[in-house]
Short mmCIF file of C-alpha atoms in Angstrom, two decimals:
data_model
loop_
_atom_site.label_atom_id
_atom_site.label_comp_id
_atom_site.label_asym_id
_atom_site.label_seq_id
_atom_site.Cartn_x
_atom_site.Cartn_y
_atom_site.Cartn_z
CA MET A 226 0.00 0.00 0.00
CA THR A 227 2.89 2.33 0.82
CA LYS A 228 4.41 1.77 -2.61
CA HIS A 229 1.02 2.52 -4.18
CA TYR A 230 0.79 5.85 -2.37
CA ASP A 231 4.43 6.67 -3.23
CA ARG A 232 3.73 6.14 -6.88
CA PHE A 233 0.55 8.19 -6.68
CA GLY A 234 2.41 10.98 -4.86
CA LEU A 235 5.02 11.00 -7.60
CA PHE A 236 2.22 11.31 -10.16
CA LEU A 237 0.71 14.25 -8.27
CA ARG A 238 4.05 16.08 -8.18
CA PHE A 239 4.42 15.87 -11.97
CA ALA A 240 0.73 16.33 -12.81
CA PRO A 241 0.89 20.18 -12.97
CA ILE A 242 3.76 20.07 -15.47
CA ALA A 243 1.92 17.49 -17.56
CA VAL A 244 -1.27 19.59 -17.56
CA LEU A 245 0.69 22.69 -18.54
CA LEU A 246 2.45 20.88 -21.39
CA VAL A 247 -0.80 19.37 -22.70
CA GLY A 248 -2.61 22.70 -22.45
CA LEU A 249 0.17 24.57 -24.26
CA LEU A 250 0.37 21.83 -26.91
CA LEU A 251 -3.37 22.02 -27.60
CA THR A 252 -3.17 25.83 -27.68
CA TRP A 253 -0.31 25.69 -30.17
CA PHE A 254 -2.17 23.13 -32.28
CA ILE A 255 -5.35 25.23 -32.55
CA TRP A 256 -3.33 28.44 -33.07
CA ASP A 257 -1.30 26.80 -35.85
CA ILE A 258 -4.43 25.56 -37.64
CA LEU A 259 -5.90 29.06 -37.61
CA ARG A 260 -2.58 30.61 -38.70
CA GLN A 261 -2.15 28.20 -41.60
CA HIS A 262 -5.71 28.86 -42.72
CA ALA A 263 -5.20 32.64 -42.58
CA LEU A 264 -1.91 32.39 -44.50
CA HIS A 265 -3.52 30.16 -47.13
CA GLU A 266 -6.36 32.61 -47.66
CA LEU A 267 -3.92 35.55 -47.97
CA GLN A 268 -1.70 33.58 -50.35
CA SER A 269 -4.72 32.86 -52.53
CA GLU A 270 -5.59 36.56 -52.59
CA PHE A 271 -1.99 37.45 -53.53
CA ASN A 272 -2.00 34.85 -56.33
CA SER A 273 -5.25 36.31 -57.62
CA GLU A 274 -3.76 39.82 -57.72
CA VAL A 275 -0.67 38.53 -59.57
CA LYS A 276 -2.88 36.77 -62.11
CA GLU A 277 -4.88 39.98 -62.59
CA ILE A 278 -1.66 41.93 -63.32
CA HIS A 279 -0.47 39.32 -65.84
CA ASN A 280 -3.87 39.25 -67.55
CA ARG A 281 -3.92 43.04 -67.82
CA ILE A 282 -0.49 43.05 -69.48
CA ASP A 283 -1.54 40.27 -71.87
CA ASP A 284 -4.83 41.92 -72.81
CA ARG A 285 -3.35 45.38 -73.32
CA LEU A 286 -0.45 44.17 -75.48
CA ASP A 287 -2.92 42.11 -77.54
CA ASP A 288 -4.94 45.30 -78.09
CA TYR A 289 -1.84 47.13 -79.35
CA ARG A 290 -0.96 44.21 -81.64
CA ASN A 291 -4.48 44.28 -83.12
CA LEU A 292 -4.15 48.04 -83.66
CA LEU A 293 -0.97 47.44 -85.69
CA ARG A 294 -2.72 44.76 -87.75
CA GLY A 295 -5.54 47.16 -88.53
CA THR A 296 -3.07 49.88 -89.55
CA ALA A 297 -1.20 47.43 -91.78
CA GLY A 298 -4.57 46.65 -93.34
CA LEU A 299 -4.93 50.35 -94.19
CA PHE A 300 -1.76 50.15 -96.28
CA ALA A 301 -2.83 46.85 -97.86
CA ALA A 302 -6.20 48.32 -98.90
CA SER A 303 -4.70 51.45 -100.46
CA GLY A 304 -2.19 51.83 -103.24
CA SER A 305 -0.59 54.72 -101.37
CA VAL A 306 -1.39 56.09 -97.91
CA GLU A 307 -0.78 59.85 -97.88
CA ARG A 308 0.10 61.88 -94.81
CA LYS A 309 -3.36 63.43 -94.40
CA GLU A 310 -5.05 60.07 -94.85
CA PHE A 311 -2.81 58.58 -92.13
CA HIS A 312 -3.43 61.57 -89.86
CA ASP A 313 -7.22 61.28 -90.28
CA TYR A 314 -7.08 57.53 -89.67
CA VAL A 315 -5.16 57.87 -86.39
CA THR A 316 -7.27 60.84 -85.26
CA GLY A 317 -10.39 58.73 -85.72
CA LEU A 318 -8.92 56.04 -83.47
CA ASP A 319 -8.79 58.50 -80.52
CA LEU A 320 -5.65 56.79 -79.16
CA GLU A 321 -5.61 58.53 -75.79
CA GLN A 322 -9.08 57.28 -74.87
CA THR A 323 -9.23 53.97 -76.74
CA PHE A 324 -5.62 52.85 -76.33
CA PRO A 325 -4.26 54.66 -73.25
CA GLY A 326 -0.55 54.26 -72.57
CA ILE A 327 0.54 54.38 -76.21
CA GLN A 328 2.99 57.13 -77.26
CA GLY A 329 1.93 57.13 -80.88
CA LEU A 330 1.24 55.19 -84.07
CA GLY A 331 3.64 55.54 -86.99
CA PHE A 332 5.01 54.22 -90.24
CA ALA A 333 8.70 53.73 -91.00
CA GLN A 334 9.68 53.25 -94.66
CA LEU A 335 12.51 50.93 -95.76
CA LEU A 336 14.94 52.63 -98.19
CA SER A 337 17.87 51.69 -100.35
CA PRO A 338 20.74 54.25 -100.65
CA ARG A 339 19.31 55.37 -104.04
CA GLU A 340 15.86 56.00 -102.55
CA LYS A 341 17.13 57.99 -99.57
CA GLN A 342 17.55 61.39 -101.27
CA ARG A 343 14.29 61.07 -103.22
CA LEU A 344 12.38 60.56 -99.95
CA ILE A 345 14.11 63.53 -98.29
CA THR A 346 13.26 65.80 -101.27
CA ALA A 347 9.64 64.61 -101.37
CA ILE A 348 9.02 65.22 -97.65
CA ARG A 349 10.66 68.63 -97.73
CA ARG A 350 8.24 69.60 -100.54
CA GLU A 351 5.38 68.63 -98.22
CA GLY A 352 6.31 71.55 -95.96
CA PHE A 353 9.11 70.13 -93.82
CA PRO A 354 12.21 71.97 -95.13
CA ASN A 355 14.49 70.72 -92.34
CA PHE A 356 13.61 67.07 -92.75
CA SER A 357 16.55 64.65 -92.86
CA ILE A 358 17.24 61.01 -92.09
CA LYS A 359 19.03 60.62 -88.77
CA PRO A 360 21.68 59.64 -87.90
CA GLU A 361 23.80 60.72 -90.82
CA GLY A 362 26.16 58.25 -92.49
CA VAL A 363 26.44 55.73 -95.28
CA ARG A 364 24.62 52.42 -94.76
CA ASP A 365 23.46 49.53 -96.95
CA GLN A 366 19.84 50.10 -95.96
CA TYR A 367 17.93 52.88 -94.28
CA SER A 368 14.59 53.30 -92.65
CA ALA A 369 12.89 56.57 -91.94
CA ILE A 370 9.95 57.50 -89.73
CA VAL A 371 7.73 59.32 -92.22
CA TYR A 372 4.41 59.24 -90.35
CA LEU A 373 3.96 59.45 -86.57
CA GLU A 374 0.71 60.53 -84.96
CA PRO A 375 -0.15 62.42 -82.89
CA PHE A 376 2.46 64.74 -84.40
CA ASP A 377 3.12 66.56 -81.11
CA TRP A 378 6.40 67.99 -79.84
CA ARG A 379 7.57 64.67 -78.41
CA ASN A 380 6.90 62.67 -81.54
CA GLN A 381 8.39 65.34 -83.77
CA ARG A 382 11.74 64.58 -82.11
CA ALA A 383 11.64 61.14 -83.77
CA PHE A 384 10.53 62.37 -87.24
CA GLY A 385 13.02 61.06 -89.84
CA TYR A 386 14.87 58.76 -87.43
CA ASP A 387 16.46 55.64 -88.95
CA MET A 388 15.41 52.94 -86.46
CA TYR A 389 17.12 50.31 -88.62
CA SER A 390 20.48 51.86 -87.72
CA GLU A 391 20.10 50.93 -84.03
CA PRO A 392 20.77 47.24 -83.13
CA VAL A 393 17.97 46.68 -80.58
CA ARG A 394 15.29 48.17 -82.83
CA ARG A 395 16.73 46.51 -85.94
CA GLU A 396 16.54 43.03 -84.35
CA ALA A 397 12.81 43.46 -83.67
CA MET A 398 12.18 44.93 -87.16
CA GLN A 399 13.92 42.00 -88.82
CA ARG A 400 12.00 39.50 -86.67
CA ALA A 401 8.69 41.14 -87.58
CA ARG A 402 9.64 41.04 -91.28
CA ASP A 403 10.79 37.40 -91.32
CA GLU A 404 7.90 36.08 -89.21
CA ASN A 405 5.21 38.35 -90.73
CA ALA A 406 4.00 38.99 -87.19
CA ALA A 407 4.08 41.58 -84.47
CA ALA A 408 7.46 41.85 -82.75
CA MET A 409 8.54 43.73 -79.63
CA SER A 410 11.94 45.28 -79.19
CA GLY A 411 14.17 45.15 -76.14
CA ARG A 412 14.62 48.01 -73.70
CA VAL A 413 15.53 51.34 -75.34
CA VAL A 414 15.40 55.04 -74.58
CA LEU A 415 13.01 56.65 -77.06
CA LEU A 416 13.96 59.76 -79.04
CA GLN A 417 10.83 61.28 -77.52
CA GLU A 418 12.61 61.49 -74.14
CA THR A 419 14.10 64.76 -72.88
CA ALA A 420 16.69 65.47 -70.20
CA THR A 421 14.11 65.13 -67.40
CA GLU A 422 11.79 62.30 -66.33
CA VAL A 423 13.47 59.81 -68.67
CA GLN A 424 11.56 56.52 -68.90
CA SER A 425 12.50 53.12 -70.28
CA GLY A 426 10.80 52.36 -73.55
CA PHE A 427 10.26 49.73 -76.22
CA LEU A 428 8.63 49.48 -79.64
CA MET A 429 6.25 47.07 -81.34
CA TYR A 430 6.49 46.51 -85.10
CA PHE A 431 4.32 44.93 -87.79
CA PRO A 432 5.54 44.53 -91.41
CA VAL A 433 3.94 46.18 -94.46
CA PHE A 434 4.55 44.47 -97.81
CA ARG A 435 4.03 45.66 -101.38
CA ASN A 436 0.48 45.20 -102.55
CA ASN A 437 -0.19 42.18 -104.77
CA ARG A 438 3.33 40.82 -104.21
CA PRO A 439 3.97 37.44 -102.59
CA HIS A 440 5.31 37.22 -99.05
CA ALA A 441 4.78 33.57 -98.12
CA THR A 442 8.48 32.80 -97.59
CA ILE A 443 11.24 34.63 -95.77
CA GLU A 444 12.97 35.45 -99.05
CA GLU A 445 9.75 36.90 -100.55
CA ARG A 446 9.16 38.96 -97.40
CA ARG A 447 12.64 40.43 -97.52
CA ASN A 448 12.32 41.27 -101.23
CA ASN A 449 8.83 42.80 -101.00
CA LEU A 450 9.01 44.69 -97.70
CA VAL A 451 7.84 48.33 -97.86
CA GLY A 452 8.32 49.19 -94.19
CA TRP A 453 6.72 48.82 -90.79
CA VAL A 454 3.80 50.24 -88.91
CA TYR A 455 4.93 50.61 -85.34
CA GLN A 456 4.15 51.93 -81.88
CA PRO A 457 6.61 53.50 -79.40
CA PHE A 458 5.91 53.05 -75.70
CA ARG A 459 7.15 54.92 -72.63
CA MET A 460 7.00 52.19 -69.99
CA ASN A 461 5.65 54.23 -67.07
CA GLU A 462 2.90 55.68 -69.25
CA LEU A 463 2.04 52.21 -70.57
CA MET A 464 1.80 50.58 -67.14
CA ASN A 465 0.15 53.39 -65.19
CA LYS A 466 -2.38 54.42 -67.85
CA GLY A 467 -2.70 51.50 -70.26
CA VAL A 468 -2.22 48.35 -68.17
CA LEU A 469 -3.10 49.22 -64.57
CA GLY A 470 -5.40 52.21 -65.08
CA ARG A 471 -7.95 52.47 -62.27
CA TYR A 472 -6.62 49.20 -60.87
CA LEU A 473 -3.54 51.20 -59.81
CA ASP A 474 -5.55 52.63 -56.91
CA THR A 475 -6.15 49.07 -55.66
CA VAL A 476 -2.52 47.94 -55.66
CA ARG A 477 -0.69 51.22 -55.05
CA ASP A 478 -0.16 50.69 -51.30
CA GLU A 479 -0.31 46.88 -51.23
CA LEU A 480 1.93 45.54 -54.02
CA ASP A 481 5.31 46.39 -55.48
CA ILE A 482 5.69 45.64 -59.21
CA GLU A 483 8.90 45.40 -61.24
CA ILE A 484 9.31 44.45 -64.90
CA TYR A 485 12.68 43.49 -66.40
CA ASP A 486 13.62 43.11 -70.06
CA GLY A 487 14.78 39.50 -70.49
CA THR A 488 15.37 36.93 -67.77
CA ALA A 489 18.14 38.68 -65.81
CA ARG A 490 16.95 40.79 -62.89
CA GLN A 491 19.58 43.50 -63.22
CA ALA A 492 19.35 47.25 -62.79
CA SER A 493 20.36 47.72 -66.43
CA ASN A 494 17.38 45.65 -67.58
CA ILE A 495 14.64 47.20 -65.48
CA MET A 496 11.73 48.48 -67.53
CA PHE A 497 9.24 49.49 -64.85
CA HIS A 498 9.10 49.89 -61.09
CA LEU A 499 6.03 51.05 -59.24
CA ASP A 500 8.32 53.00 -56.86
CA GLN A 501 6.60 51.85 -53.71
CA PRO A 502 8.15 52.40 -50.25
CA HIS A 503 9.93 49.22 -49.10
CA SER A 504 9.82 47.69 -45.64
CA ALA A 505 13.06 46.69 -43.97
CA ASP A 506 11.66 43.15 -43.63
CA GLN A 507 11.56 40.62 -46.43
CA PRO A 508 8.13 40.47 -48.14
CA ARG A 509 6.00 37.53 -47.11
CA PHE A 510 4.78 36.88 -50.68
CA VAL A 511 6.85 37.15 -53.87
CA SER A 512 5.95 36.11 -57.41
CA THR A 513 8.51 35.98 -60.25
CA HIS A 514 7.37 34.94 -63.74
CA THR A 515 9.16 35.22 -67.08
CA ILE A 516 6.60 35.64 -69.85
CA ARG A 517 7.20 35.88 -73.60
CA TYR A 518 5.43 38.72 -75.38
CA PHE A 519 5.71 38.86 -79.18
CA GLY A 520 9.18 37.32 -79.24
CA ARG A 521 10.54 39.18 -76.20
CA ASP A 522 10.90 37.90 -72.62
CA TRP A 523 9.72 40.06 -69.73
CA THR A 524 10.34 39.07 -66.12
CA VAL A 525 7.47 40.31 -63.94
CA VAL A 526 8.16 40.49 -60.19
CA VAL A 527 5.35 41.20 -57.71
CA ARG A 528 6.00 41.61 -53.97
CA SER A 529 3.61 42.12 -51.08
CA LEU A 530 3.92 45.31 -49.06
CA PRO A 531 3.14 45.75 -45.32
CA ALA A 532 -0.34 47.11 -46.09
CA PHE A 533 -1.23 43.86 -47.89
CA GLU A 534 0.34 41.63 -45.26
CA ALA A 535 -1.56 43.51 -42.55
CA LYS A 536 -4.70 41.73 -43.79
CA LEU A 537 -3.45 38.64 -41.93
CA GLN A 538 -5.76 38.34 -38.92
CA THR A 539 -3.04 38.58 -36.28
CA ALA A 540 -5.40 39.96 -33.64
CA GLN A 541 -7.52 36.82 -33.72
CA LEU A 542 -4.42 34.61 -33.58
CA PHE A 543 -3.05 36.62 -30.65
CA ALA A 544 -6.34 36.27 -28.75
CA VAL A 545 -6.35 32.49 -29.29
CA ALA A 546 -2.74 32.20 -28.08
CA ILE A 547 -3.27 34.35 -24.98
CA GLY A 548 -6.56 32.64 -24.14
CA GLY A 549 -5.01 29.19 -24.46
CA ILE A 550 -2.00 30.12 -22.34
CA VAL A 551 -4.19 31.64 -19.61
CA ILE A 552 -6.46 28.58 -19.51
CA SER A 553 -3.41 26.29 -19.40
CA LEU A 554 -1.90 28.26 -16.50
CA LEU A 555 -5.18 28.26 -14.60
CA LEU A 556 -5.56 24.51 -15.05
CA THR A 557 -1.95 24.05 -13.97
CA LEU A 558 -2.56 26.15 -10.86
CA VAL A 559 -5.64 24.11 -10.01
CA VAL A 560 -3.71 20.84 -10.43
CA TRP A 561 -0.83 22.17 -8.33
CA LEU A 562 -3.17 23.21 -5.54
CA LEU A 563 -4.81 19.81 -5.63
CA ALA A 564 -1.47 18.00 -5.68
CA THR A 565 -0.25 19.80 -2.55
CA THR A 566 -3.20 18.63 -0.44
CA ASN A 567 -1.98 15.20 0.69
CA THR A 568 -5.03 14.15 2.69
CA ARG A 569 -7.42 14.69 -0.23
CA ALA A 570 -5.08 13.76 -3.05
CA ILE A 571 -7.05 10.79 -4.39
CA ALA A 572 -10.45 12.53 -4.35
CA LEU A 573 -9.02 15.69 -5.85
CA ALA A 574 -7.18 13.70 -8.53
CA GLU A 575 -10.46 12.12 -9.56
CA ARG A 576 -12.08 15.55 -9.88
CA MET A 577 -9.10 16.73 -11.89
CA SER A 578 -9.55 13.84 -14.27
CA GLU A 579 -13.12 14.98 -14.81
CA LYS A 580 -11.96 18.52 -15.49
CA LEU A 581 -9.34 17.27 -17.93
CA ALA A 582 -12.01 15.21 -19.65
CA ARG A 583 -14.21 18.30 -19.93
CA THR A 584 -11.23 20.24 -21.28
CA LEU A 585 -10.71 17.51 -23.85
CA ASP A 586 -14.40 17.69 -24.77
CA GLN A 587 -14.17 21.46 -25.09
CA THR A 588 -11.05 21.16 -27.24
CA ILE A 589 -12.79 18.63 -29.47
CA SER A 590 -15.82 20.95 -29.65
CA ALA A 591 -13.53 23.83 -30.65
CA MET A 592 -12.02 21.69 -33.41
CA ALA A 593 -15.52 20.81 -34.62
CA ALA A 594 -16.45 24.51 -34.61
CA ILE A 595 -13.38 25.29 -36.73
CA THR A 596 -14.55 22.70 -39.28
CA GLU A 597 -18.04 24.23 -39.44
CA MET A 598 -16.56 27.72 -39.91
CA ARG A 599 -14.81 26.39 -43.04
CA ASP A 600 -18.01 24.78 -44.42
CA PRO A 601 -20.97 27.06 -43.61
CA TYR A 602 -23.40 25.26 -45.94
CA THR A 603 -23.14 22.08 -43.85
CA ALA A 604 -22.97 23.80 -40.44
CA GLY A 605 -24.46 21.46 -37.84
CA HIS A 606 -24.03 18.36 -40.02
CA GLN A 607 -21.22 16.88 -37.91
CA ARG A 608 -23.03 17.63 -34.63
CA ARG A 609 -26.29 16.00 -35.78
CA ALA A 610 -24.45 13.00 -37.23
CA ALA A 611 -22.60 12.65 -33.90
CA ASP A 612 -25.94 12.60 -32.02
CA LEU A 613 -27.20 9.82 -34.29
CA ALA A 614 -23.93 7.87 -33.99
CA ARG A 615 -24.12 7.94 -30.18
CA ALA A 616 -27.76 6.80 -30.30
CA ILE A 617 -26.86 3.89 -32.62
CA ALA A 618 -23.98 2.91 -30.30
CA SER A 619 -26.36 2.86 -27.33
CA GLU A 620 -28.82 0.73 -29.31
CA LEU A 621 -25.97 -1.71 -30.00
CA ASP A 622 -25.01 -1.73 -26.27
CA VAL A 623 -21.63 -0.12 -26.96
CA ASP A 624 -20.49 1.34 -23.64
CA GLY A 625 -17.49 2.30 -21.56
CA GLU A 626 -14.29 3.44 -23.23
CA ARG A 627 -15.44 2.32 -26.68
CA TYR A 628 -18.51 4.57 -26.45
CA ARG A 629 -16.26 7.44 -25.31
CA ALA A 630 -13.95 6.91 -28.28
CA LEU A 631 -16.87 6.86 -30.73
CA SER A 632 -18.34 10.03 -29.23
CA LEU A 633 -15.09 12.00 -29.60
CA ALA A 634 -14.42 10.64 -33.11
CA ALA A 635 -17.95 11.56 -34.20
CA MET A 636 -17.33 15.15 -33.08
CA THR A 637 -14.14 15.48 -35.19
CA TYR A 638 -14.49 13.16 -38.20
CA GLU A 639 -14.82 16.13 -40.62
CA ILE A 640 -11.73 17.99 -39.27
CA GLY A 641 -9.79 17.13 -42.46
CA LYS A 642 -12.02 19.53 -44.43
CA ILE A 643 -10.00 22.39 -43.02
CA GLN A 644 -7.48 21.82 -45.81
CA ILE A 645 -10.13 21.94 -48.57
CA PRO A 646 -10.47 25.40 -50.26
CA ALA A 647 -13.56 27.24 -49.01
CA GLU A 648 -14.77 27.90 -52.55
CA ILE A 649 -15.08 24.12 -53.12
CA LEU A 650 -16.86 23.45 -49.82
CA SER A 651 -19.42 26.18 -50.52
CA LYS A 652 -19.77 25.64 -54.28
CA PRO A 653 -23.48 26.08 -55.23
CA GLY A 654 -23.58 23.10 -57.55
CA ARG A 655 -22.26 19.59 -58.02
CA LEU A 656 -18.50 19.18 -57.82
CA ASP A 657 -16.51 18.11 -60.86
CA GLU A 658 -14.22 15.05 -60.67
CA LEU A 659 -11.12 17.01 -59.67
CA GLU A 660 -12.98 18.89 -56.93
CA PHE A 661 -14.63 15.70 -55.63
CA ASN A 662 -11.27 13.93 -55.47
CA MET A 663 -9.90 16.87 -53.48
CA VAL A 664 -12.82 16.60 -51.03
CA LYS A 665 -12.18 12.84 -50.68
CA THR A 666 -8.77 13.59 -49.18
CA HIS A 667 -10.36 14.94 -45.99
CA ALA A 668 -10.55 11.50 -44.32
CA GLN A 669 -6.79 10.95 -44.66
CA ALA A 670 -6.10 14.59 -43.77
CA GLY A 671 -8.16 14.19 -40.58
CA PHE A 672 -6.11 11.12 -39.69
CA GLU A 673 -2.84 13.00 -40.19
CA ILE A 674 -4.04 15.89 -38.02
CA LEU A 675 -5.37 13.77 -35.16
CA GLN A 676 -2.59 11.17 -35.01
CA GLU A 677 -0.30 13.88 -33.61
CA ILE A 678 -2.50 14.00 -30.46
CA ASP A 679 -1.88 11.25 -27.90
CA PHE A 680 -5.51 10.23 -27.31
CA PRO A 681 -6.06 7.12 -25.13
CA TRP A 682 -8.32 5.82 -27.94
CA PRO A 683 -7.76 5.23 -31.69
CA ILE A 684 -9.61 8.44 -32.65
CA ALA A 685 -7.38 9.11 -35.69
CA LYS A 686 -8.02 5.63 -37.18
CA ILE A 687 -11.79 5.93 -36.67
CA VAL A 688 -11.79 9.28 -38.49
CA GLN A 689 -9.60 7.83 -41.26
CA GLN A 690 -12.05 4.93 -41.85
CA HIS A 691 -15.41 6.72 -41.72
CA HIS A 692 -15.75 6.62 -45.55
CA GLU A 693 -14.71 2.95 -45.90
CA ARG A 694 -17.40 0.52 -47.13
CA LEU A 695 -17.91 -3.22 -46.50
CA ASP A 696 -17.36 -4.14 -50.17
CA GLY A 697 -14.04 -2.28 -50.33
CA SER A 698 -15.39 0.59 -52.50
CA GLY A 699 -14.71 3.26 -49.88
CA TYR A 700 -11.68 5.45 -49.31
CA PRO A 701 -8.89 6.21 -48.49
CA LEU A 702 -7.65 2.65 -47.76
CA GLY A 703 -10.25 0.48 -49.52
CA LEU A 704 -10.84 -1.64 -46.37
CA LYS A 705 -13.44 -4.44 -46.27
CA ASP A 706 -15.76 -6.02 -43.70
CA GLY A 707 -13.99 -6.73 -40.41
CA GLU A 708 -11.00 -4.59 -41.36
CA ILE A 709 -13.18 -1.55 -40.63
CA MET A 710 -13.54 -0.56 -36.98
CA LEU A 711 -17.08 -0.78 -35.54
CA GLU A 712 -16.94 2.90 -34.54
CA ALA A 713 -16.15 3.91 -38.15
CA ARG A 714 -19.01 1.74 -39.45
CA ILE A 715 -21.43 3.47 -37.07
CA ILE A 716 -20.25 6.96 -38.09
CA ALA A 717 -20.49 5.99 -41.80
CA VAL A 718 -24.22 5.20 -41.48
CA ALA A 719 -24.92 8.27 -39.31
CA ASP A 720 -23.07 10.51 -41.80
CA VAL A 721 -25.05 9.23 -44.81
CA VAL A 722 -28.45 9.45 -43.09
CA GLU A 723 -27.89 12.99 -41.79
CA ALA A 724 -26.47 14.20 -45.14
CA MET A 725 -29.52 12.94 -47.06
CA CYS A 726 -31.88 14.58 -44.57
CA SER A 727 -30.19 17.97 -44.87
CA HIS A 728 -30.36 20.70 -47.49
CA ARG A 729 -27.35 21.18 -49.74
CA PRO A 730 -26.55 24.10 -52.12
CA TYR A 731 -26.99 21.76 -55.11
CA ARG A 732 -30.18 19.94 -53.92
CA PRO A 733 -32.99 20.10 -51.34
CA ALA A 734 -33.19 17.73 -48.36
CA LEU A 735 -34.25 14.21 -49.46
CA GLY A 736 -35.93 13.28 -46.18
CA ILE A 737 -35.58 10.46 -43.67
CA ALA A 738 -37.61 8.01 -45.76
CA ALA A 739 -35.15 8.25 -48.64
CA ALA A 740 -32.22 8.02 -46.25
CA LEU A 741 -33.52 4.84 -44.60
CA THR A 742 -34.28 3.32 -48.01
CA GLU A 743 -30.67 4.01 -49.06
CA ILE A 744 -29.05 2.28 -46.08
CA ILE A 745 -31.52 -0.64 -46.19
CA ASP A 746 -30.85 -1.18 -49.91
CA GLN A 747 -27.08 -1.16 -49.27
CA ARG A 748 -27.31 -3.24 -46.05
CA GLY A 749 -24.53 -5.81 -46.09
CA THR A 750 -23.01 -4.34 -49.25
CA LEU A 751 -21.84 -0.90 -48.16
CA TYR A 752 -23.08 -0.67 -44.58
CA ASP A 753 -22.88 -2.96 -41.54
CA PRO A 754 -26.21 -4.88 -41.17
CA ALA A 755 -26.33 -4.55 -37.38
CA VAL A 756 -25.65 -0.81 -37.58
CA VAL A 757 -28.33 -0.36 -40.27
CA ASP A 758 -30.88 -2.31 -38.21
CA ALA A 759 -30.14 -0.24 -35.12
CA CYS A 760 -30.50 3.01 -37.09
CA VAL A 761 -33.83 1.94 -38.62
CA THR A 762 -35.11 0.93 -35.17
CA LEU A 763 -34.19 4.32 -33.74
CA PHE A 764 -36.27 6.22 -36.30
CA ARG A 765 -39.19 3.82 -36.72
CA ASP A 766 -39.59 2.47 -33.17
CA ARG A 767 -37.79 4.80 -30.77
CA GLY A 768 -38.95 8.13 -32.23
CA PHE A 769 -35.46 9.49 -32.79
CA SER A 770 -35.25 12.80 -34.68
CA PHE A 771 -32.49 15.29 -35.46
CA SER A 772 -32.25 18.42 -33.36
CA PRO A 773 -32.29 21.73 -35.31
#
């Protein structure tokens, strides 16, 4: 007897530490689940914003490409496009309103050395006495910007410029010619820039061929090229007005955006930077994608800023952590006080066990509440199914520790749904195959979550098996007959009956009659016969009904 009391006294001395450790572990577990969920939701929002930025760039550049195609069609439909005709055409497009972010729309003519002087003379006769092809020098081929609208002071700085003389522009012009497609140049500084507020720029070209002349092959295209319709872009104007537009107000304080020419993220390659204030800390979310636009790679980098990261619900997480710590300390204090009272140690220990059991029940209830918060359309489903499962267990004379294990498992068997995206759980329609397969992972996910907790019962295995069926058609393990725990077989029947009796976004409630018909029809095939019989007896003979 003395040894028994010595051992019990030793247990009492270490009980406060054990309670504290268990309480802190449960607090950390619940806090981590909430934190992971909050991070996942914020990551999804960040990914959505990144996708929106990429789509806006794609759509806007496609619009500019289509504008070039239409302008090339103007030259194809006319034997000769004169300056006034080109001016009227561009004026009618209303570029500033219809295609914001564009610097202009122009035409550059390809010239041989013999044609150079004739073009200069012709344009000077049109009223431009100082016109010349720049830069000066002798070259095998020339190009000259002859039309560029709107013909404002910035664009007049580029009038007559030989873009073919500059390597970056020439590479894009040759690619457009040989591929008979729109082509973007690398990073350049436009002639439209002045000494102040210099922006990175690029150009987009589309070839114009001689009318009624073949251009099916590369050789034919090179022989019959007349020139290029093209668009110059100042990068800040393009992004702020053309691509982001009003969306800029949404991301201005939350996201930092950088665009680099090519794949190397170097200062010499940067095309655009939103110029947002940076935090000293590393951003929590970063997206880097290299995307090919009309033959040219752009690397788009998006970073989260403190204003975006502040959306993480840290206040709620802090409250959960503090509340859990306080409760753990209070329970520890209670256990310590009980442990120091030698004459009442046994009686007090028994009461403490009851309190710990209630704490476990409350923890399980909290986990169940977390699951229902993730799946509002089936709120109450797990609770009502648990009520039915306990009633079936009582009908089958399941008692003692086995009944306790079933009760706790029935309160948590849907915990794995916490990893399923909310938009799938609340989808107002039937799930497709991919979505359904994702939902089916919740049984295994629940097992992996609960196996980390040292329950005195096989709660994790019961949760893992609640979708197994007698004929082996269930999941995730494909177990059959006696391989499935009795507790899991009871929960399986309770889950099906409650689900059929409840409303779902994609169908109305089917009613208890349909639910009982389902389990009776599948008795012995999918569902345990004894469990089915007990469930039918509860509804037909015992007057069982679901609480609201």
